[in-house]
Coordinates of C-alpha atoms in Angstrom, one line a residue:
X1 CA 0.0 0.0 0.0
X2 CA 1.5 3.1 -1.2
X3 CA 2.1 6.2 1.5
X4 CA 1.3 8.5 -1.3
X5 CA -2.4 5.7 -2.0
X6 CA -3.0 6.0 1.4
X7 CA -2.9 10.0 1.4
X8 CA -5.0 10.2 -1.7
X9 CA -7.8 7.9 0.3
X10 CA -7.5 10.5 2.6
X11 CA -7.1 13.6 0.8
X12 CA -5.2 15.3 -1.7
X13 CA -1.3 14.8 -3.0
X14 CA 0.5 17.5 -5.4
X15 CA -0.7 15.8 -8.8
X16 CA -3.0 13.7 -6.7
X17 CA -6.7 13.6 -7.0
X18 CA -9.0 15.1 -4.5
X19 CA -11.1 12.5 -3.1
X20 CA -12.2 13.9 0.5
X21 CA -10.6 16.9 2.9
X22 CA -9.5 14.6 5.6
X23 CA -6.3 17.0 5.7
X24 CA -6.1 20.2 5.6
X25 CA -2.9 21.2 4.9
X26 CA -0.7 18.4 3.4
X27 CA 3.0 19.2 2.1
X28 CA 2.9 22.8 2.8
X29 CA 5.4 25.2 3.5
X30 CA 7.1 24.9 7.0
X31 CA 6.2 22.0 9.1
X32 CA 3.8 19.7 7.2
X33 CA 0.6 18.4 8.7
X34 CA -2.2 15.9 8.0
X35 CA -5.5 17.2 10.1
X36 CA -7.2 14.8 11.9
X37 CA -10.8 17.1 12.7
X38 CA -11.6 17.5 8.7
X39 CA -12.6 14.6 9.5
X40 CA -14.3 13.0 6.0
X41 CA -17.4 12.0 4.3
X42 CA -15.5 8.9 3.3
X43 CA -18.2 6.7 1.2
X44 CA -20.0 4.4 3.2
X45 CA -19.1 0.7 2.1
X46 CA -22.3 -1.2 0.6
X47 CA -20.7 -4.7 1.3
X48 CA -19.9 -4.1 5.1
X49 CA -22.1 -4.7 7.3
X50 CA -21.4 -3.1 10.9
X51 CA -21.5 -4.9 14.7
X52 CA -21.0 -2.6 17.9
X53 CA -19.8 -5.4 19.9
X54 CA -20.2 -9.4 19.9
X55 CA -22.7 -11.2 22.2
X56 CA -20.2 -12.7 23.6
X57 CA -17.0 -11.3 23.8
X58 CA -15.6 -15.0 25.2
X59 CA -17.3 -17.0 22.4
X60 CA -13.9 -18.7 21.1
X61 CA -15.9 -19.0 17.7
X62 CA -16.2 -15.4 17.7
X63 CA -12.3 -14.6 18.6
X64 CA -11.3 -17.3 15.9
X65 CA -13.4 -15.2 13.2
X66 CA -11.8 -12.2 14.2
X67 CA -8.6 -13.4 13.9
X68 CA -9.6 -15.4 10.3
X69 CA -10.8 -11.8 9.2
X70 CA -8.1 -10.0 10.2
X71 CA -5.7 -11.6 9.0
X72 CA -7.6 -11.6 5.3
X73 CA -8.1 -7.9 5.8
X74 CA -3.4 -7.4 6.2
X75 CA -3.4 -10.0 3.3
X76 CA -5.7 -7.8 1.3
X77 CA -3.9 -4.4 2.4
X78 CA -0.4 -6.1 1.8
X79 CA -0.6 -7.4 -1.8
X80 CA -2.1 -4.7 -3.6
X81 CA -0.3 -1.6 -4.6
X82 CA -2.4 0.1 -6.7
X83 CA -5.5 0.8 -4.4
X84 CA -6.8 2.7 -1.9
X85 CA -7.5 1.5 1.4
X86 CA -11.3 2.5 0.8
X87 CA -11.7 0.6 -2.7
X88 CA -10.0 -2.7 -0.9
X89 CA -12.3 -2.7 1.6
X90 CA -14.9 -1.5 -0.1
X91 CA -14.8 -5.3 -1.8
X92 CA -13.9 -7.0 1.0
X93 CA -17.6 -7.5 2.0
X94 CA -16.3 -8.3 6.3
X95 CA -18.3 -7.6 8.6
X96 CA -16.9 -4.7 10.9
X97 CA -16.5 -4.6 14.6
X98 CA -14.7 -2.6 17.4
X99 CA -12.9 -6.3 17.8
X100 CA -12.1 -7.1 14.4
X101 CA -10.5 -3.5 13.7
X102 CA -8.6 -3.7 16.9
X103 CA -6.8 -7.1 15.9
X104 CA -5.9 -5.5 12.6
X105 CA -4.8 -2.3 13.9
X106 CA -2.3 -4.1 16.1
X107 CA -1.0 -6.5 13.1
X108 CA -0.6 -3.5 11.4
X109 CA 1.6 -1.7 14.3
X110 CA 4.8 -1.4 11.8
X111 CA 2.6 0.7 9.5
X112 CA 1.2 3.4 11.3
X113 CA -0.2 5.6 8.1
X114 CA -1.5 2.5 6.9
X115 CA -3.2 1.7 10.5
X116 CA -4.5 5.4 10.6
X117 CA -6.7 5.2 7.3
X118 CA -7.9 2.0 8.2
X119 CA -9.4 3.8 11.6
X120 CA -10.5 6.8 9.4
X121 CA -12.2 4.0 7.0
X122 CA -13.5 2.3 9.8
X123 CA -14.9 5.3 11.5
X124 CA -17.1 6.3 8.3
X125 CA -19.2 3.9 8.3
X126 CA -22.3 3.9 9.3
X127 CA -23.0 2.4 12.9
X128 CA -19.5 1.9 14.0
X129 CA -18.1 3.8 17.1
X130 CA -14.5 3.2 18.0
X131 CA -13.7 2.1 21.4
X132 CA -10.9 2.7 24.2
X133 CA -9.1 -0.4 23.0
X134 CA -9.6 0.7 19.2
X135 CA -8.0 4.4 19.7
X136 CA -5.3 2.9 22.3
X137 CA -3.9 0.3 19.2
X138 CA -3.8 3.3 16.6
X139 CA -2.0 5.1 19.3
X140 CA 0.5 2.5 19.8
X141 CA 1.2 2.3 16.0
X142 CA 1.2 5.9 15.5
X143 CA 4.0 6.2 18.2
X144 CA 6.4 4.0 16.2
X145 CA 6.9 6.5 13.6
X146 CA 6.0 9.4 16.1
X147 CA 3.1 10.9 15.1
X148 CA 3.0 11.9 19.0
X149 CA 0.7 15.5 18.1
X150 CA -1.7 12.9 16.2
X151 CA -1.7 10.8 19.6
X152 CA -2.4 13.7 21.6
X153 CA -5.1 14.9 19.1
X154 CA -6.8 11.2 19.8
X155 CA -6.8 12.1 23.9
X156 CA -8.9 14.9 23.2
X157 CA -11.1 12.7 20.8
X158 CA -11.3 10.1 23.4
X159 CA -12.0 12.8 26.3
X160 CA -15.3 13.8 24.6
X161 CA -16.1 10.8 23.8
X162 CA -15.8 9.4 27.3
X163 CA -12.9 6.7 26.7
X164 CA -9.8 7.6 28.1
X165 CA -8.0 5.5 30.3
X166 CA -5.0 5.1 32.4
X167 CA -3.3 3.1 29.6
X168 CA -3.8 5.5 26.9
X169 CA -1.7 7.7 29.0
X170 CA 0.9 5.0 29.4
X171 CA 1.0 3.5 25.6
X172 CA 2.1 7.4 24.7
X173 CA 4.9 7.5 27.8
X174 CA 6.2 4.1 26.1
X175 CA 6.4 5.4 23.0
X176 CA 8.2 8.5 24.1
X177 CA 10.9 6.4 26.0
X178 CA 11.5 4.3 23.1
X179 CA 12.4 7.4 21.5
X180 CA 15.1 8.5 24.3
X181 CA 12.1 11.5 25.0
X182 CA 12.7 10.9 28.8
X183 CA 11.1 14.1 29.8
X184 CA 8.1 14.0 27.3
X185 CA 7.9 10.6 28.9
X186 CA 8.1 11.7 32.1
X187 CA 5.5 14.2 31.6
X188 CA 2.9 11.6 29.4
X189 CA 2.5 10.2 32.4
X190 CA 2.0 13.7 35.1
X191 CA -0.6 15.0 32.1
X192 CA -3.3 12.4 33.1
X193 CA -3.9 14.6 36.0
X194 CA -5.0 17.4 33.6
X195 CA -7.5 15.0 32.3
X196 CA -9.1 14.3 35.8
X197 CA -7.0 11.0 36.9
X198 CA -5.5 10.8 40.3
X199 CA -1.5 9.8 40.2
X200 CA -1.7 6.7 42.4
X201 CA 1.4 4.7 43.2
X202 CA 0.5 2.0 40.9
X203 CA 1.2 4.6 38.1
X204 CA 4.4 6.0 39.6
X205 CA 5.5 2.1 39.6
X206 CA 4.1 1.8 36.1
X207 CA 6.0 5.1 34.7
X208 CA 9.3 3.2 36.4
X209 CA 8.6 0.0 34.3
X210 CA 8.4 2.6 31.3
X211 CA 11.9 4.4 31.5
X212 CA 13.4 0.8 32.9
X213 CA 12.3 -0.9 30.3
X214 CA 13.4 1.4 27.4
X215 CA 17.1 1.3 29.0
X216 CA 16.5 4.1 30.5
X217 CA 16.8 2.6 34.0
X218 CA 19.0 5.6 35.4
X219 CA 16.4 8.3 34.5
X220 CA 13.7 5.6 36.6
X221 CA 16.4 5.9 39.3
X222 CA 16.4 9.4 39.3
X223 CA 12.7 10.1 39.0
X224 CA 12.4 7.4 41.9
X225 CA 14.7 9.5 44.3
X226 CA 13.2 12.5 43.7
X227 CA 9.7 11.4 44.0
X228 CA 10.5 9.0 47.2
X229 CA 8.2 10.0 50.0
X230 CA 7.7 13.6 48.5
X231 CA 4.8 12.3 46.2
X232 CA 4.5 8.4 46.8
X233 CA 5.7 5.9 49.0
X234 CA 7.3 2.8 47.4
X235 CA 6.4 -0.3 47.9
X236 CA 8.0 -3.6 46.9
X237 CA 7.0 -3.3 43.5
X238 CA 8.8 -0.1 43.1
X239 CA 12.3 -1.4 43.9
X240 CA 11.7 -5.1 41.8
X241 CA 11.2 -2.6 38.7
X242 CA 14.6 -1.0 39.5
X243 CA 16.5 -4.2 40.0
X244 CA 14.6 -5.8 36.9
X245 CA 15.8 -2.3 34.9
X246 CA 19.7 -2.6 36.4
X247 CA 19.5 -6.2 36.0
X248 CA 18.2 -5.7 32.0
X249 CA 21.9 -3.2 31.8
X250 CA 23.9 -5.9 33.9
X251 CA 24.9 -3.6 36.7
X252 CA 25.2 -6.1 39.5
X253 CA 26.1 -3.1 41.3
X254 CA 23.4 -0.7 41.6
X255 CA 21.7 -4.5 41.7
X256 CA 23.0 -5.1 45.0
X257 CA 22.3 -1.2 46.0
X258 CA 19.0 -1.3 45.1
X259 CA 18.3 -4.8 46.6
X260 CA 20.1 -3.7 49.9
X261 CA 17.7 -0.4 49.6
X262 CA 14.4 -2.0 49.9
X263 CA 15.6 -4.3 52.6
X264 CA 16.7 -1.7 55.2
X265 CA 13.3 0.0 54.4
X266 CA 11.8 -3.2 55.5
X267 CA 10.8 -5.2 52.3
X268 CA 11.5 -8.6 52.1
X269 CA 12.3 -10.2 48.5
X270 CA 9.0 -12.5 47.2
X271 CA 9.5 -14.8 44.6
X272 CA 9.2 -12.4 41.4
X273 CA 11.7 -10.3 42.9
X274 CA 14.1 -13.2 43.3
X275 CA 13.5 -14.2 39.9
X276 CA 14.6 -10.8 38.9
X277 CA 17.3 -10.9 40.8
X278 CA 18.2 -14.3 39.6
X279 CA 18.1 -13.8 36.2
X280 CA 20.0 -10.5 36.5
X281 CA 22.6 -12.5 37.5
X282 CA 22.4 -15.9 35.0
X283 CA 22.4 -13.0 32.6
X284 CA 26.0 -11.4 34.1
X285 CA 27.2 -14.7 33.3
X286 CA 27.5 -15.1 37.6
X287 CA 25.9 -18.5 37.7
X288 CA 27.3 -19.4 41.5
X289 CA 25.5 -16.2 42.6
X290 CA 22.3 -17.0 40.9
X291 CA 22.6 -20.6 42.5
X292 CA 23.1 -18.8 45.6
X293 CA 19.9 -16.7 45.5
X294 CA 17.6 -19.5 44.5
X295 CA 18.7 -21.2 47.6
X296 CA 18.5 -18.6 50.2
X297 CA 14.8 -18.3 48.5
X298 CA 14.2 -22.2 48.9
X299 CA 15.4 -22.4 52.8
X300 CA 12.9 -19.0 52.8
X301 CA 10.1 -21.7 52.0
X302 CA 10.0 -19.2 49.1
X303 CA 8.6 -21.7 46.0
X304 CA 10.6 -20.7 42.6
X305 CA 8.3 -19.7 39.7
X306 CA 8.7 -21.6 36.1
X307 CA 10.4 -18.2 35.4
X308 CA 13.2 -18.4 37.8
X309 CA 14.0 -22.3 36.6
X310 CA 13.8 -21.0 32.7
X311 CA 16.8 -18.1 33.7
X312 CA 18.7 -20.5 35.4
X313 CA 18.2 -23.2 32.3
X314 CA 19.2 -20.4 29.8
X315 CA 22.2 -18.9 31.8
X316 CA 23.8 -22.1 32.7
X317 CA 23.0 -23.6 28.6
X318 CA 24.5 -20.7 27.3
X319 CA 27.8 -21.1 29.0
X320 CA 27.3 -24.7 28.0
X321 CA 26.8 -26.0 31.8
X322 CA 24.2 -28.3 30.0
X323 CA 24.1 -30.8 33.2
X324 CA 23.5 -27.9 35.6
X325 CA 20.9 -26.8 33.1
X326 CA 19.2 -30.5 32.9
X327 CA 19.5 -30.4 36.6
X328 CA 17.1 -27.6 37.2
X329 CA 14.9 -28.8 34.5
X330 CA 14.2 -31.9 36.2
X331 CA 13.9 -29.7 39.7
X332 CA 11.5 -27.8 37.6
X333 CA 9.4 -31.1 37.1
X334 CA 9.1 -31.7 40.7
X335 CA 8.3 -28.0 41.4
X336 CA 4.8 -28.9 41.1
X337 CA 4.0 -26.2 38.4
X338 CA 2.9 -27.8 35.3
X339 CA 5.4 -27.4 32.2
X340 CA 5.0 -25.0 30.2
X341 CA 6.4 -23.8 26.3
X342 CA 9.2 -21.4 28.2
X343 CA 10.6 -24.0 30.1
X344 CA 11.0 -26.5 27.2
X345 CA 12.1 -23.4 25.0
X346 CA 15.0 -23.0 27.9
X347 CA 16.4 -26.7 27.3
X348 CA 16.0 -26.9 23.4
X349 CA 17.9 -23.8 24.0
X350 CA 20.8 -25.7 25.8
X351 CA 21.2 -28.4 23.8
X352 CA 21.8 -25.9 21.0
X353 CA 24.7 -24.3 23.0
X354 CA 26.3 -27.4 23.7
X355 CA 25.7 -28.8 19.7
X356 CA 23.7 -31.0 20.6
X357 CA 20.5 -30.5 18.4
X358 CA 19.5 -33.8 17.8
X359 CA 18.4 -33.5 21.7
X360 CA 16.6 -30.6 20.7
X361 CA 14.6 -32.6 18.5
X362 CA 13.8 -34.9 20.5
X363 CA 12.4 -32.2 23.1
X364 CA 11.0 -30.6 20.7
X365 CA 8.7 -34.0 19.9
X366 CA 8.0 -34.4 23.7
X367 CA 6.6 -30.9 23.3
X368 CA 4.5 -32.0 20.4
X369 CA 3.0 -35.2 22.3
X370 CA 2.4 -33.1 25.8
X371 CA 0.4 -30.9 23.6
X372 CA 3.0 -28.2 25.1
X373 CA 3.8 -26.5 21.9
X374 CA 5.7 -26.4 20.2
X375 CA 5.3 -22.7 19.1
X376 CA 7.2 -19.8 17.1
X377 CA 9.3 -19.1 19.7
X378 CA 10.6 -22.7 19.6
X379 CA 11.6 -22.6 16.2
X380 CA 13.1 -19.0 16.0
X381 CA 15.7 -20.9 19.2
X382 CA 16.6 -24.0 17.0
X383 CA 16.9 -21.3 14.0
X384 CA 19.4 -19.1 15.3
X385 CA 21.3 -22.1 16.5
X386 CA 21.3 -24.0 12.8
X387 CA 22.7 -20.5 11.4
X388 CA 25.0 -19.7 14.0
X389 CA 26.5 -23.3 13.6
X390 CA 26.5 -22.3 9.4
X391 CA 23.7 -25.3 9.1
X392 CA 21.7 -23.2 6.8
X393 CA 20.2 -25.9 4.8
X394 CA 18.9 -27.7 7.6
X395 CA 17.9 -24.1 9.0
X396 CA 15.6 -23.6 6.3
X397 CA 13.8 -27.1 6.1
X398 CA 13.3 -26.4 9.9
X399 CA 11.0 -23.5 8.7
X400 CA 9.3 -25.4 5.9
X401 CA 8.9 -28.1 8.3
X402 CA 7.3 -25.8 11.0
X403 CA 4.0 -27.5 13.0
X404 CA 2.8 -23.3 13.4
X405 CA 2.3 -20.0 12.3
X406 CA 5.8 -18.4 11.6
X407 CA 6.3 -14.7 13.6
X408 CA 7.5 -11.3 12.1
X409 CA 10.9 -12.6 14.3
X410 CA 10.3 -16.1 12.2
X411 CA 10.7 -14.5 9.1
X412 CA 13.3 -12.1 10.0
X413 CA 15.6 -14.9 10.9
X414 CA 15.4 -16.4 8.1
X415 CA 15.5 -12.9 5.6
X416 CA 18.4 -12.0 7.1
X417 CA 20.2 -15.6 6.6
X418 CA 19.4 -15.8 3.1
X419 CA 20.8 -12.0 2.9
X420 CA 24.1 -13.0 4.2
X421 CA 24.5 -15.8 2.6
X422 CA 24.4 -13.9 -0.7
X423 CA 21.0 -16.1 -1.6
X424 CA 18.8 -12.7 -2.6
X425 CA 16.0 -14.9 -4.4
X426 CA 15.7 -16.9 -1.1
X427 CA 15.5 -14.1 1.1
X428 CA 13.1 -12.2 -1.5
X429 CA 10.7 -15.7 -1.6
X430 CA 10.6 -15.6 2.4
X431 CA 9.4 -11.9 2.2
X432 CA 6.6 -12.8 -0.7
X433 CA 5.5 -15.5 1.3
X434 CA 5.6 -13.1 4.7
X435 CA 3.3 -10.5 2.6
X436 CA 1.2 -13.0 1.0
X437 CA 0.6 -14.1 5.2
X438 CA -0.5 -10.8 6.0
X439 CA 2.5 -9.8 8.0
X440 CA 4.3 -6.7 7.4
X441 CA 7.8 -6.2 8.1
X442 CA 9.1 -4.1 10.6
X443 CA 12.6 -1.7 9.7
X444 CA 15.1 -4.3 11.0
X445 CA 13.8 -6.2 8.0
X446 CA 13.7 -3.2 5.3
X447 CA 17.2 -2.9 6.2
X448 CA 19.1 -6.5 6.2
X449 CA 17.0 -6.7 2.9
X450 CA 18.2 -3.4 1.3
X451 CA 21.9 -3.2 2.5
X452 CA 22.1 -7.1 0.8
X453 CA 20.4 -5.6 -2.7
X454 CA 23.3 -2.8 -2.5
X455 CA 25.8 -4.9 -1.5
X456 CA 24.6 -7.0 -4.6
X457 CA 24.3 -3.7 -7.0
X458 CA 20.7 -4.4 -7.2
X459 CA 20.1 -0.5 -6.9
X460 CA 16.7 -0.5 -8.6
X461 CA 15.2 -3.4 -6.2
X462 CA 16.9 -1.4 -3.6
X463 CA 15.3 1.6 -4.1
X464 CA 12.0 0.0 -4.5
X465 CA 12.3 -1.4 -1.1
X466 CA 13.2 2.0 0.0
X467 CA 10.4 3.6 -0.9
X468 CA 7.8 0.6 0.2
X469 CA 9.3 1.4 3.7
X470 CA 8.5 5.0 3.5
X471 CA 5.2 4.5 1.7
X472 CA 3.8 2.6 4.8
X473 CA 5.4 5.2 7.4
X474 CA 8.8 4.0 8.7
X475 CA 11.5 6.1 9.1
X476 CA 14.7 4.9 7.8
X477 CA 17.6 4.4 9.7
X478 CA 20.8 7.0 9.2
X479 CA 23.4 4.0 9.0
X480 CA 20.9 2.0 6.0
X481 CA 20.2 6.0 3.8
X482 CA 24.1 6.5 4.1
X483 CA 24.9 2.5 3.0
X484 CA 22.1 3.1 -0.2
X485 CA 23.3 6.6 -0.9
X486 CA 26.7 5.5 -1.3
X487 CA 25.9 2.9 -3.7
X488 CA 24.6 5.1 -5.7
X489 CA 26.6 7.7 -5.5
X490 CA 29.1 5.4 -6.8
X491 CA 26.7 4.7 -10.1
X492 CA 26.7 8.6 -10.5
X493 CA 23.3 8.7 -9.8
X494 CA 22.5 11.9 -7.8
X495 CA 19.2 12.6 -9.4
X496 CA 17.5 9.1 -7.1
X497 CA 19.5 10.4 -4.1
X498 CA 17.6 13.6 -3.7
X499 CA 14.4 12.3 -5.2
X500 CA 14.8 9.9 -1.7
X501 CA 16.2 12.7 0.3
X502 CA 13.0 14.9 -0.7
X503 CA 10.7 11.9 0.6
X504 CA 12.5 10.3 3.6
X505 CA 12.4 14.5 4.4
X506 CA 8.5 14.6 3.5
X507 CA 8.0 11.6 5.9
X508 CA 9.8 13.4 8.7
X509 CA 8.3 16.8 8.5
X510 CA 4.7 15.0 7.9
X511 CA 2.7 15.3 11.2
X512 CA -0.8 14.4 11.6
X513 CA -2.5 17.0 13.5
X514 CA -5.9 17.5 15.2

């Protein structure tokens, strides 16, 4: 789906049509905008027919339709290039629901001007009201590429309308951490007080997990001393985000601070904070001291968690301590906590580390007859393995031979295997049959596919690529622009440079406004 389609749906392009003044200034001089409150008279589909809300929201019949007709609806917005997003759906004769357009606004989360028409599409027609979980998914897709005055145009939108919610408030703070905006962040979350929500310490914990979890775990730190018993009290919770965020960075030192902290303040370790603690450790490569820990929680009469035995299985597998890592997986057994996919993932995870993958077969089939799995996640383990050990053959008849659903991470194993292995038609058939699925690539895709087609010479299937990952909203990196620019610098091709540079610069400057 073309950026410049998806506009004309919306509005009008220099040399474009004018269909409908969703936008009221598009491509102007100065800072360019896309408004969201000309809002349009889009033409009500005659094949759609609309449903509020499902009887029952747990009917597992319903969930699998809206899944089935999600799914069709990506496939449908993913193959065709020529069409708008209105025409498409137009023919897609699906019936419409606050569910259905949810699911598809999520799957489209990589493609946030894409995700925004289909809201705008979905909001025209007749019947249909969005809901808080509707506006919160295009929210989360229009932070990836930053569209954050667009996501504050949808608070107001969802203030009238009587939907906000705490989460809004934090989907925009995580978007704003992600990109290294610590203070908008910061402030994301202090603005749901103008909207008539009380700061509770639940939310200062939650803006903690935010900034911790974007490695930003020393601005947490900071905004946790200053607010300390000036605006909230901490609890337990508080302190387990802090470790979790040290632990993430592998600072075994501010670890040990922060642990010793919350003890002298009278909070004693429960089992999620030993499994942070744990894995913070297995992943600082100090195995005795995570051995150490789970102990002191045992003679606690503190019962481990399936999470703490899957850290210890993948810390000691990866330093190829396989018997240690059997150990706790047979400890894990008699833990009295049923198995579970991580767990198994954890040991088909060890054998690979110690080349052993015919054992990771073979737990692999005792997923399979426990009904356990196994799932994406177990595949994209023995994947990485098979192409870090240069098995690349076998590495791709594991993902023909796959018993599920490949992921986005799936496929951008194997894309990027195929890339530097120099096998271009491979990596280009995995991407057809990713698009043909529905699933849209995210940039860490767009960019192992288009530094291969340079490295290759392939400058006009380069630049193709380029422009599909503008078209659909993401920003290219710095490092992948300089890599293509060079190439064709070096085929004396200046004219494509600044046709790109003018785009990737129209992309930048465009902001949807309400």
């Amino acid at each position: 789906m073309a950026f410049s389609q998806i506009f004309r749906f919306a509005g009008k392009l220099p040399g474009g049509h004018l269909t409908r003044q969703v936008y009221s200034r598009i491509f102007s001089a100065g800072e360019q905008t896309l408004n969201l409150e000309s809002t349009p008279c889009i033409h009500k589909a005659p094949n759609l027919i609309v449903h509020k809300s499902f009887h029952s929201p747990s009917d597992k019949t319903q969930q699998l339709r809206v899944s089935q007709d999600a799914e069709r609806i990506c496939k449908i917005l993913s193959k065709s290039t020529d069409s708008t997003v209105e025409t498409l759906l137009n023919k897609a004769s699906i019936e419409l629901s606050p569910p259905l357009i949810e699911e598809v606004l999520k799957k489209l989360s990589n493609a946030g001007v894409l995700a925004f028409s289909v809201f705008k599409y979905a909001e025209n027609q007749k019947g249909f009201k969005h809901t808080t979980s509707t506006y919160n998914a295009l929210i989360e897709s229009l932070g990836k590429i930053k569209q954050f005055k667009l996501a504050w145009s949808l608070v107001e939108e969802m203030k009238h309308k009587k939907l906000l919610s705490k989460d809004t408030f934090a989907l925009i703070s995580r978007r704003y951490a992600r990109a290294r905006k610590v203070k908008e962040a910061i402030s994301a979350f202090q603005r749901m007080e103008e909207y008539g929500f009380m700061m509770e310490v639940g939310d200062f914990n939650r803006m903690l997990d935010t900034l911790s979890k974007s490695r930003n775990v020393g601005d947490a730190q900071k905004v946790f001393d200053g607010m300390k018993k000036k605006r909230f009290e901490p609890d337990l919770k508080s302190y387990t985000i802090l470790l979790e965020g040290w632990g993430q960075e592998m600072n075994l030192l501010r670890v040990n601070e922060v642990y010793g902290e919350m003890k002298d303040e009278g909070f004693e370790p429960d089992v999620v904070t030993y499994g942070i603690v744990i894995n913070a450790h297995c992943k600082a490569k100090k195995h005795d001291e995570a051995i150490r820990f789970f102990n002191e929680m045992e003679m606690r009469s503190c019962k481990p968690s399936p999470h703490i035995f899957c850290s210890l299985i993948n810390g000691l597998g990866s330093e190829r301590k396989l018997s240690q890592a059997l150990e706790f997986f047979e400890r894990s057994k008699s833990s009295g906590f049923p198995l579970e996919a991580p767990t198994y993932n954890a040991l088909v995870g060890a054998y690979c580390w110690s080349q052993r993958v015919e054992d990771a077969f073979k737990v692999v089939e005792e997923m399979r007859l426990k009904g356990i799995g196994p799932n994406a996640r177990t595949y994209d383990v023995i994947l990485h393995h098979l192409i870090r050990m240069q098995r690349t053959k076998e590495a791709y008849e594991v993902y023909q031979k796959m018993s599920c659903e490949p992921t986005v991470s799936t496929y951008e194993i194997m894309v990027r295997m195929f890339c530097n292995k120099e096998r271009l038609d491979m990596a280009i058939k995995i991407w057809d049959e990713m698009k043909g699925k529905g699933v849209l690539p995210g940039m860490h895709m767009f960019s192992s596919l288009i530094t291969a087609l340079c490295n290759e010479n392939k400058l006009d299937e380069a630049c193709e690529y380029f422009n599909e990952m503008l078209d659909v909203g993401i920003k290219a990196p710095g490092h992948m622009f300089s890599r293509l620019k060079q190439a064709l610098l070096d085929e004396g091709r200046k004219d494509k440079i600044a046709e790109l540079a003018v785009k990737m610069d129209r992309l930048r400057k465009t902001q949807l406004l309400g």
